CSV table of C-alpha atoms in Angstrom, one decimal:
chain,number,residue,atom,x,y,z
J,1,UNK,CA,-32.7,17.2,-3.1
J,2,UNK,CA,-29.9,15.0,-3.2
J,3,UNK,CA,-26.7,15.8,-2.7
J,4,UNK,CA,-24.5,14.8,-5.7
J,5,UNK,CA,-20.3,14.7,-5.7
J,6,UNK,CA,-20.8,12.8,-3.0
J,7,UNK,CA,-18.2,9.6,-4.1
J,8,UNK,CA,-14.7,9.5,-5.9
J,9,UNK,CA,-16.4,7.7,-9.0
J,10,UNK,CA,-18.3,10.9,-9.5
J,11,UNK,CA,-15.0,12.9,-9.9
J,12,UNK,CA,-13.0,10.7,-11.8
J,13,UNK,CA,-14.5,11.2,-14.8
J,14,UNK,CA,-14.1,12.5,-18.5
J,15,UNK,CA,-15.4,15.7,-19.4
J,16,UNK,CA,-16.0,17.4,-22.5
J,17,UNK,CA,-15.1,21.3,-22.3
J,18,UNK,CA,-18.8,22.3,-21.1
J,19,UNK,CA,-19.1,19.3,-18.7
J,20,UNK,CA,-16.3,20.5,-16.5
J,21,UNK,CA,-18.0,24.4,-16.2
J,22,UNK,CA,-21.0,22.7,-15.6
J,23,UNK,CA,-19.5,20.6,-12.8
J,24,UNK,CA,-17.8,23.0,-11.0
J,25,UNK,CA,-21.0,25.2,-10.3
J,26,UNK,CA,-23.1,22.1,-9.8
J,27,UNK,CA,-20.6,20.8,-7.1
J,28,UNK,CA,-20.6,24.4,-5.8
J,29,UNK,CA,-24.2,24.3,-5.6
J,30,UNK,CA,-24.3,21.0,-3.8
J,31,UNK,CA,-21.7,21.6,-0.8
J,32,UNK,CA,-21.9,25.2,-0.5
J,33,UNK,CA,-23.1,24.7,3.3
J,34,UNK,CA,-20.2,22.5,4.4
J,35,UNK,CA,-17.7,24.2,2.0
J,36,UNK,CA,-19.0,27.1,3.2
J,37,UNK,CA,-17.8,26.6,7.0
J,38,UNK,CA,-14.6,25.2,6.3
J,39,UNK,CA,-14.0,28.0,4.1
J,40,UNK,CA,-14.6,30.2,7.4
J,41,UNK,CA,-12.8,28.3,9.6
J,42,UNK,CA,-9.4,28.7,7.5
J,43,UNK,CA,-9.4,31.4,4.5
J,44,UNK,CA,-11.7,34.0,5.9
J,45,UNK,CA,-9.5,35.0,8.8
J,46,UNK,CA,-6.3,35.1,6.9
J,47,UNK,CA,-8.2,36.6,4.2
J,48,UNK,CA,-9.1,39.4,6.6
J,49,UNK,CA,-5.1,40.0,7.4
J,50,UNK,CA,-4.3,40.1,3.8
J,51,UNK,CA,-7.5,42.9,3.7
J,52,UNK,CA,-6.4,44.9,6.2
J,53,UNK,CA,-2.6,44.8,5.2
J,54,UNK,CA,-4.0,45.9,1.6
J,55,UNK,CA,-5.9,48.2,3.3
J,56,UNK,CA,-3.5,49.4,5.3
J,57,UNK,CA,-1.3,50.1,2.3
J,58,UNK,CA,-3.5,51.6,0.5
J,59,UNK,CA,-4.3,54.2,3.1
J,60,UNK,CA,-0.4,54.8,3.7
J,61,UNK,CA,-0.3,55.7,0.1
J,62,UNK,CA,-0.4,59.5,-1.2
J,63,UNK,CA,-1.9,58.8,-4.3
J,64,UNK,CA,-1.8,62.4,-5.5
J,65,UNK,CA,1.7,62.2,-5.2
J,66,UNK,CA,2.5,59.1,-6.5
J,67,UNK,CA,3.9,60.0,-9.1
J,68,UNK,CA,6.1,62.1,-7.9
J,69,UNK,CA,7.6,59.5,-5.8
J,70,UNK,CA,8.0,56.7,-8.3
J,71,UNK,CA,9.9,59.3,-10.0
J,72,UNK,CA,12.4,59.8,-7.2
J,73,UNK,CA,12.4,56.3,-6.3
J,74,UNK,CA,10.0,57.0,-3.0
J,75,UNK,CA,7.4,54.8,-3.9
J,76,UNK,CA,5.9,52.0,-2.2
J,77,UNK,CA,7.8,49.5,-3.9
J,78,UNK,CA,11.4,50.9,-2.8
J,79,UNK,CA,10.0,51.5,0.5
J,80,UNK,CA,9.4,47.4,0.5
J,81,UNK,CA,5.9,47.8,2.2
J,82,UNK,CA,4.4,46.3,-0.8
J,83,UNK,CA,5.7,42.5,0.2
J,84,UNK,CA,3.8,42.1,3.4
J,85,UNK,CA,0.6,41.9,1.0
J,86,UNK,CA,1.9,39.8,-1.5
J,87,UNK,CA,3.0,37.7,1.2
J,88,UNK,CA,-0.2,37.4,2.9
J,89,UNK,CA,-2.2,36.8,-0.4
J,90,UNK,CA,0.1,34.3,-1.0
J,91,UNK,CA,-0.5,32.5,2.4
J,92,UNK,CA,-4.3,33.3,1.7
J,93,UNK,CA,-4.4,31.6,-1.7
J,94,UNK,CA,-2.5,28.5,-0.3
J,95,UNK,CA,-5.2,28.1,2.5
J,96,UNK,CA,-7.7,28.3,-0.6
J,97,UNK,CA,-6.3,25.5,-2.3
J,98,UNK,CA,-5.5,23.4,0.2
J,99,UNK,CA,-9.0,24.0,1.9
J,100,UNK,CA,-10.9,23.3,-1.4
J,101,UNK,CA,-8.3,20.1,-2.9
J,102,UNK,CA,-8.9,19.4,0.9
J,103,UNK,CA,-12.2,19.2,1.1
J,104,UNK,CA,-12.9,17.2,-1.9
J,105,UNK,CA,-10.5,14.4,-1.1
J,106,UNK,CA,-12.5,14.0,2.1
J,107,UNK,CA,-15.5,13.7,0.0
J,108,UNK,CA,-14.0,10.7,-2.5
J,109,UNK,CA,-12.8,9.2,1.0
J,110,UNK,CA,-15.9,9.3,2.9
J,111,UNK,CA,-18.8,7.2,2.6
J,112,UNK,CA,-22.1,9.3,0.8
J,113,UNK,CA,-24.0,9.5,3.9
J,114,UNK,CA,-21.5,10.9,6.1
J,115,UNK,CA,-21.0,14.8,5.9
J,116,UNK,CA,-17.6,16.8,5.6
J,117,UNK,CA,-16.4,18.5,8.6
J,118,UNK,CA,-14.0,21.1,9.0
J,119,UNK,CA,-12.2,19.3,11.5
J,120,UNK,CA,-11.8,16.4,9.1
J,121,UNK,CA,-10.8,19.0,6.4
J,122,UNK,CA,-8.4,20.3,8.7
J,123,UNK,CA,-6.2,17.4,8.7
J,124,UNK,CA,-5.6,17.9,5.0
J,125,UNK,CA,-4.9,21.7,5.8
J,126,UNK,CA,-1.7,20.7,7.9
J,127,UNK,CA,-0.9,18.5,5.3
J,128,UNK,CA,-0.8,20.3,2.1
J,129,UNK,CA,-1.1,23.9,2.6
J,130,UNK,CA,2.9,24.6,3.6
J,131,UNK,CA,4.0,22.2,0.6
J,132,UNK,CA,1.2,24.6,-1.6
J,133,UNK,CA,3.0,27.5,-0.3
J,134,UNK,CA,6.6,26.1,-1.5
J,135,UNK,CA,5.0,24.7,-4.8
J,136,UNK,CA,3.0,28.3,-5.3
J,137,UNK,CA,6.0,30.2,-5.2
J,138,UNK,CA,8.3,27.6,-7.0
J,139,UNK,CA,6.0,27.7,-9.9
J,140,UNK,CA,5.9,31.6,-10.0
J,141,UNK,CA,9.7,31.2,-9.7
J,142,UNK,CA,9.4,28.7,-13.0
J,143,UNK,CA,7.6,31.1,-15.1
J,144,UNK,CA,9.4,34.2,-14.1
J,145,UNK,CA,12.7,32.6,-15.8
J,146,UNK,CA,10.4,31.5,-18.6
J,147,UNK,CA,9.3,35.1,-19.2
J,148,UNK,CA,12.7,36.3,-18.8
J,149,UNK,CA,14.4,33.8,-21.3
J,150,UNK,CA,11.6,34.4,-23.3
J,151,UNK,CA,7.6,35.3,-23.0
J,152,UNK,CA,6.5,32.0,-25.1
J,153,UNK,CA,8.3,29.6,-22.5
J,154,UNK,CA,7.1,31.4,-19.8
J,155,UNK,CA,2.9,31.7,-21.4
J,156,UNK,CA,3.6,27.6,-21.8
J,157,UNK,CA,4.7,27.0,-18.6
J,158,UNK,CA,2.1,28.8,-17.0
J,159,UNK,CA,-1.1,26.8,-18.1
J,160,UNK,CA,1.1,23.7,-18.3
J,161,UNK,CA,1.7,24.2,-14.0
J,162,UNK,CA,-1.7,24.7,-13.8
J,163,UNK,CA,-2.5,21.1,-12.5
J,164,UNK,CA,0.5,21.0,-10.3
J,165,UNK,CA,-1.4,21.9,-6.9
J,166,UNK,CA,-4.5,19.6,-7.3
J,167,UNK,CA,-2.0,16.6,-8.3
J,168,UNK,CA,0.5,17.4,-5.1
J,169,UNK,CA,-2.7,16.9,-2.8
J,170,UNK,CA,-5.3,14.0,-4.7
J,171,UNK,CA,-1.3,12.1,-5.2
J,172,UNK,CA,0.3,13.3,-2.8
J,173,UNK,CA,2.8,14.0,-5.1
J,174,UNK,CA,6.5,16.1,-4.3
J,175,UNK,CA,7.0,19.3,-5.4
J,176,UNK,CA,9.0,18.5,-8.5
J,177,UNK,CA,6.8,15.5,-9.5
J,178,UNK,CA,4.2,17.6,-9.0
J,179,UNK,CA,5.4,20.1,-12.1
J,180,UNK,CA,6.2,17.5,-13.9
J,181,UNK,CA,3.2,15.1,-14.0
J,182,UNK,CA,1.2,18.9,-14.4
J,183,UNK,CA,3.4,18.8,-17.3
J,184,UNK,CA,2.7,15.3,-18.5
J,185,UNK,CA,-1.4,15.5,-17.7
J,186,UNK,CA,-1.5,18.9,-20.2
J,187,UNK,CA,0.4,17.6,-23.0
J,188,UNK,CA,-1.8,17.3,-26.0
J,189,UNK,CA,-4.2,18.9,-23.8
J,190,UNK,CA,-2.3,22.4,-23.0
J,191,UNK,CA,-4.8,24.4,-25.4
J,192,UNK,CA,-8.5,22.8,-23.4
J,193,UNK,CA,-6.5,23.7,-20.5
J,194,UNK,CA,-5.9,27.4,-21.7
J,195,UNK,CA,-9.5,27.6,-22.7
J,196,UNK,CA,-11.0,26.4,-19.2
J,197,UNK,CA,-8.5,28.9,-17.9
J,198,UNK,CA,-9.5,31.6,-20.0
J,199,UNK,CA,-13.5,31.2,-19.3
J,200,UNK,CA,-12.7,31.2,-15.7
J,201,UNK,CA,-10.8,34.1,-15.6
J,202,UNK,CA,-13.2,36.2,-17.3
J,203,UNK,CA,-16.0,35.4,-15.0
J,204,UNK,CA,-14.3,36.0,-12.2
J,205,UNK,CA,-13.3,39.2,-14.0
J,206,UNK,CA,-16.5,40.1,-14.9
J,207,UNK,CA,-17.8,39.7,-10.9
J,208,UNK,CA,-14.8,41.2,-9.6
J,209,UNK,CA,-15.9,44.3,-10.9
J,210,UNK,CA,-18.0,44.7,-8.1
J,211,UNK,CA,-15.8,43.7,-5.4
J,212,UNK,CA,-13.2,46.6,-6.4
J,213,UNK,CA,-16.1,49.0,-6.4
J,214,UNK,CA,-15.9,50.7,-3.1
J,215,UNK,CA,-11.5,49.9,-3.2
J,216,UNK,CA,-12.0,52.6,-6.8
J,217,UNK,CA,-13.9,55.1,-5.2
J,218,UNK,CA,-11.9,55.5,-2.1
J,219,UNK,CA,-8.8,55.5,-4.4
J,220,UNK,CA,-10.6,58.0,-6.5
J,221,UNK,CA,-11.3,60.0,-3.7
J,222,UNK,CA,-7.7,60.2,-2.3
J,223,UNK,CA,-6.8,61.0,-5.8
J,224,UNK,CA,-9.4,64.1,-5.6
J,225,UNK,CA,-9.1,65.0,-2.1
J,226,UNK,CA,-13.0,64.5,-1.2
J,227,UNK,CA,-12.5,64.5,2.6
J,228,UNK,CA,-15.5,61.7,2.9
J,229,UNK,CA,-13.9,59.0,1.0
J,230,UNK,CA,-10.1,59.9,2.2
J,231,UNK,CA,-10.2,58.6,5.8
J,232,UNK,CA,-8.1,55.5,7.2
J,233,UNK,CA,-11.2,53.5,8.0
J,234,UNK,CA,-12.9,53.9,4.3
J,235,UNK,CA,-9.6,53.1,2.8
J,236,UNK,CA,-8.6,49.6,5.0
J,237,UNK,CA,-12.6,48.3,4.8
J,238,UNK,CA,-12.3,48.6,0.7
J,239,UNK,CA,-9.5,47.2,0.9
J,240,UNK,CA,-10.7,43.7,3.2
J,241,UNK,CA,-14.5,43.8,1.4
J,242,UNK,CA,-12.0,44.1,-2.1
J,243,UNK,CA,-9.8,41.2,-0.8
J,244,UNK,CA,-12.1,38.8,0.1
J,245,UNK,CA,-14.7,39.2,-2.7
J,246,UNK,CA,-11.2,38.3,-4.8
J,247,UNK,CA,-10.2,35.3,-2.9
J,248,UNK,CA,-13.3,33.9,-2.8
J,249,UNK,CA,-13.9,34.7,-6.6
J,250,UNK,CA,-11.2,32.3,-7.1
J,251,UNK,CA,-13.3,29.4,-5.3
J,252,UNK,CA,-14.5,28.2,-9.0
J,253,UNK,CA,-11.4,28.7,-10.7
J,254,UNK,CA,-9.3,26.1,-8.7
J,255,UNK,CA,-12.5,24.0,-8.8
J,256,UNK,CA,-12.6,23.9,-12.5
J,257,UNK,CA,-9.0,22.8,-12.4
J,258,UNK,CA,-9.8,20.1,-9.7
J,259,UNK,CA,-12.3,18.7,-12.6
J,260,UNK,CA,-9.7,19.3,-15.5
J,261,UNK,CA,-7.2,17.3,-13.4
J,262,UNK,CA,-9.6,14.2,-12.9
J,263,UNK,CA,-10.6,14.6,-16.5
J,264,UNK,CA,-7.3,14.2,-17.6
J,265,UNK,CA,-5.7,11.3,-15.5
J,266,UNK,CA,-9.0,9.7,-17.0
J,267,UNK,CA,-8.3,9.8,-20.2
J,268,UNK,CA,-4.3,9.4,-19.6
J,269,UNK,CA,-4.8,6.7,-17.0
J,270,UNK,CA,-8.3,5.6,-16.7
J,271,UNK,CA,-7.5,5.5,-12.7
J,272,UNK,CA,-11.5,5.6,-12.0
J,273,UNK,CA,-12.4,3.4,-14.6
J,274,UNK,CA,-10.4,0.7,-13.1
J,275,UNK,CA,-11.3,1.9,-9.5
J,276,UNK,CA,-15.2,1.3,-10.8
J,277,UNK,CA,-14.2,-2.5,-12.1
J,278,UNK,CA,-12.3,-3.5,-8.7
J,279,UNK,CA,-15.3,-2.5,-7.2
J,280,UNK,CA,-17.6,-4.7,-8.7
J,281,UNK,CA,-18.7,-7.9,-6.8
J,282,UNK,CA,-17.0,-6.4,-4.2
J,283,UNK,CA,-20.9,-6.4,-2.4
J,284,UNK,CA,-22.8,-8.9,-1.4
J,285,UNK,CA,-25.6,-9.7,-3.9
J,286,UNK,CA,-28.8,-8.5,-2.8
J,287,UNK,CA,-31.1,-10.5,-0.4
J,288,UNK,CA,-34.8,-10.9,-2.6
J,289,UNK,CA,-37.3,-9.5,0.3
J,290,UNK,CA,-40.8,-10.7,-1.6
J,291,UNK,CA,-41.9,-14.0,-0.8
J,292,UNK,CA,-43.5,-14.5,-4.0
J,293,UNK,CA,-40.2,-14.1,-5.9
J,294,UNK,CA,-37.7,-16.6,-3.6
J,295,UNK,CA,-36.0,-18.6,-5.5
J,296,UNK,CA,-36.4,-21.8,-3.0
J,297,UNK,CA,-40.4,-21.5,-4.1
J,298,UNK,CA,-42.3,-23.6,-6.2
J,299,UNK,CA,-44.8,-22.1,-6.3
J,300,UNK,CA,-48.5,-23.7,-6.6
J,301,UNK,CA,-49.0,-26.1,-9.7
């Protein structure tokens, strides 16, 4: 079968609402071998830290008690043990991006018969995923003082953000210009954008379900004091099985927005369209290889 996504014309397209679903688990059906290694080469073992700091957490935390210590300011949150997850999850979810944004830039720059390599992939890595970091928690930053002003600006600004990582690495864009051409790309198009959002979200909702499975039963069992679900061990592996079935859950979602992002500058810009008309004559015209059909013969009369 052959592969498709394999050429930047076959990004930069428009896409009604179902086209861009459709795209995002065809393309993830198509590369999931070489997407699949560079994903292990750079999110799984920060993915595991982020696990076992969540797991860690988790097993520190009396959850009998818990209330109890929220109500005398003793909980995990005072304690400040709580930021060395978020921190790492935040790390995690910038390698994500910047491994998946990465990848597929490599694909629109390489010729369809080569193959993506992590070590190809990985020089888009160094690139982007410190400047994702910064632009992840600038955005959060963004909407927190839209929520606190009030919840409307704060809802707007954070669908109309949404494009801001796949436009800093396909443009190579700074981290202002990238909230503001996010910004510019959504307008008129902020309630598609919601939608996609909204269908992606409950999928990976829906599937997550099963990755918090065993992280619910050992909580439960803390909670109820059942001496086989209460141990360390049981506690920090829910946590890493929990962690990366979540991050990797989030593998269509940031695709989907890949594909909303190069439907947009389509219809905004037309960038492919007029990539697509440079490109023609640009070959030679083809050589005719049947005798019978040169155009130097005359054939018999």
């Amino acid at each position: 079968m052959q592969q498709k996504f394999t050429q930047a014309s076959d990004f930069r397209q428009e896409r009604d609402f179902g086209q861009k679903i459709s795209a995002t688990f065809e393309f993830m059906g198509s590369h999931w071998r070489p997407l699949g290694k560079c994903l292990a080469y750079f999110v799984l073992p920060a993915t595991l830290l982020t696990g076992l700091a969540v797991g860690v957490l988790q097993a520190q935390t009396n959850w009998g008690g818990l209330t109890e210590d929220i109500r005398y300011g003793n909980s995990m949150v005072s304690s400040g043990s709580i930021w060395l997850p978020l921190l790492a999850q935040l790390i995690s979810h910038a390698l994500l991006g910047a491994t998946l944004y990465g990848y597929v830039r490599t694909r629109m720059e390489l010729p369809a018969t080569e193959t993506v390599t992590p070590a190809l992939v990985g020089q888009h890595i160094r690139q982007f995923a410190p400047r994702l970091l910064g632009l992840g928690l600038l955005m959060t930053l963004v909407v927190m003082i839209g929520f606190f002003l009030l919840a409307i600006p704060g809802f707007y600004l954070g669908i109309a953000l949404s494009l801001a990582w796949p436009v800093l690495v396909f443009e190579e864009a700074g981290l202002g210009q990238s909230l503001r051409r996010s910004i510019h790309l959504t307008g008129g198009h902020w309630w598609a954008t919601l939608g996609l959002l909204l269908v992606m979200l409950i999928l990976i909702s829906l599937l997550g379900i099963i990755f918090q499975i065993p992280q619910y039963a050992a909580m439960v069992g803390r909670m109820l004091h059942w001496s086989l679900l209460t141990s360390d061990p049981v506690m920090i592996s829910a946590g890493v099985l929990s962690t990366i079935g979540q991050t990797l859950l989030y593998v269509p979602l940031e695709l989907a927005l890949a594909f909303q992002y190069f439907n947009l500058v389509e219809k905004k810009d037309g960038l492919g369209l007029r990539q697509l008309i440079d490109g023609l004559g640009a070959t030679a015209a083809p050589t005719p290889q049947n005798a019978t059909f040169r155009p130097d013969e005359e054939g018999e009369y």
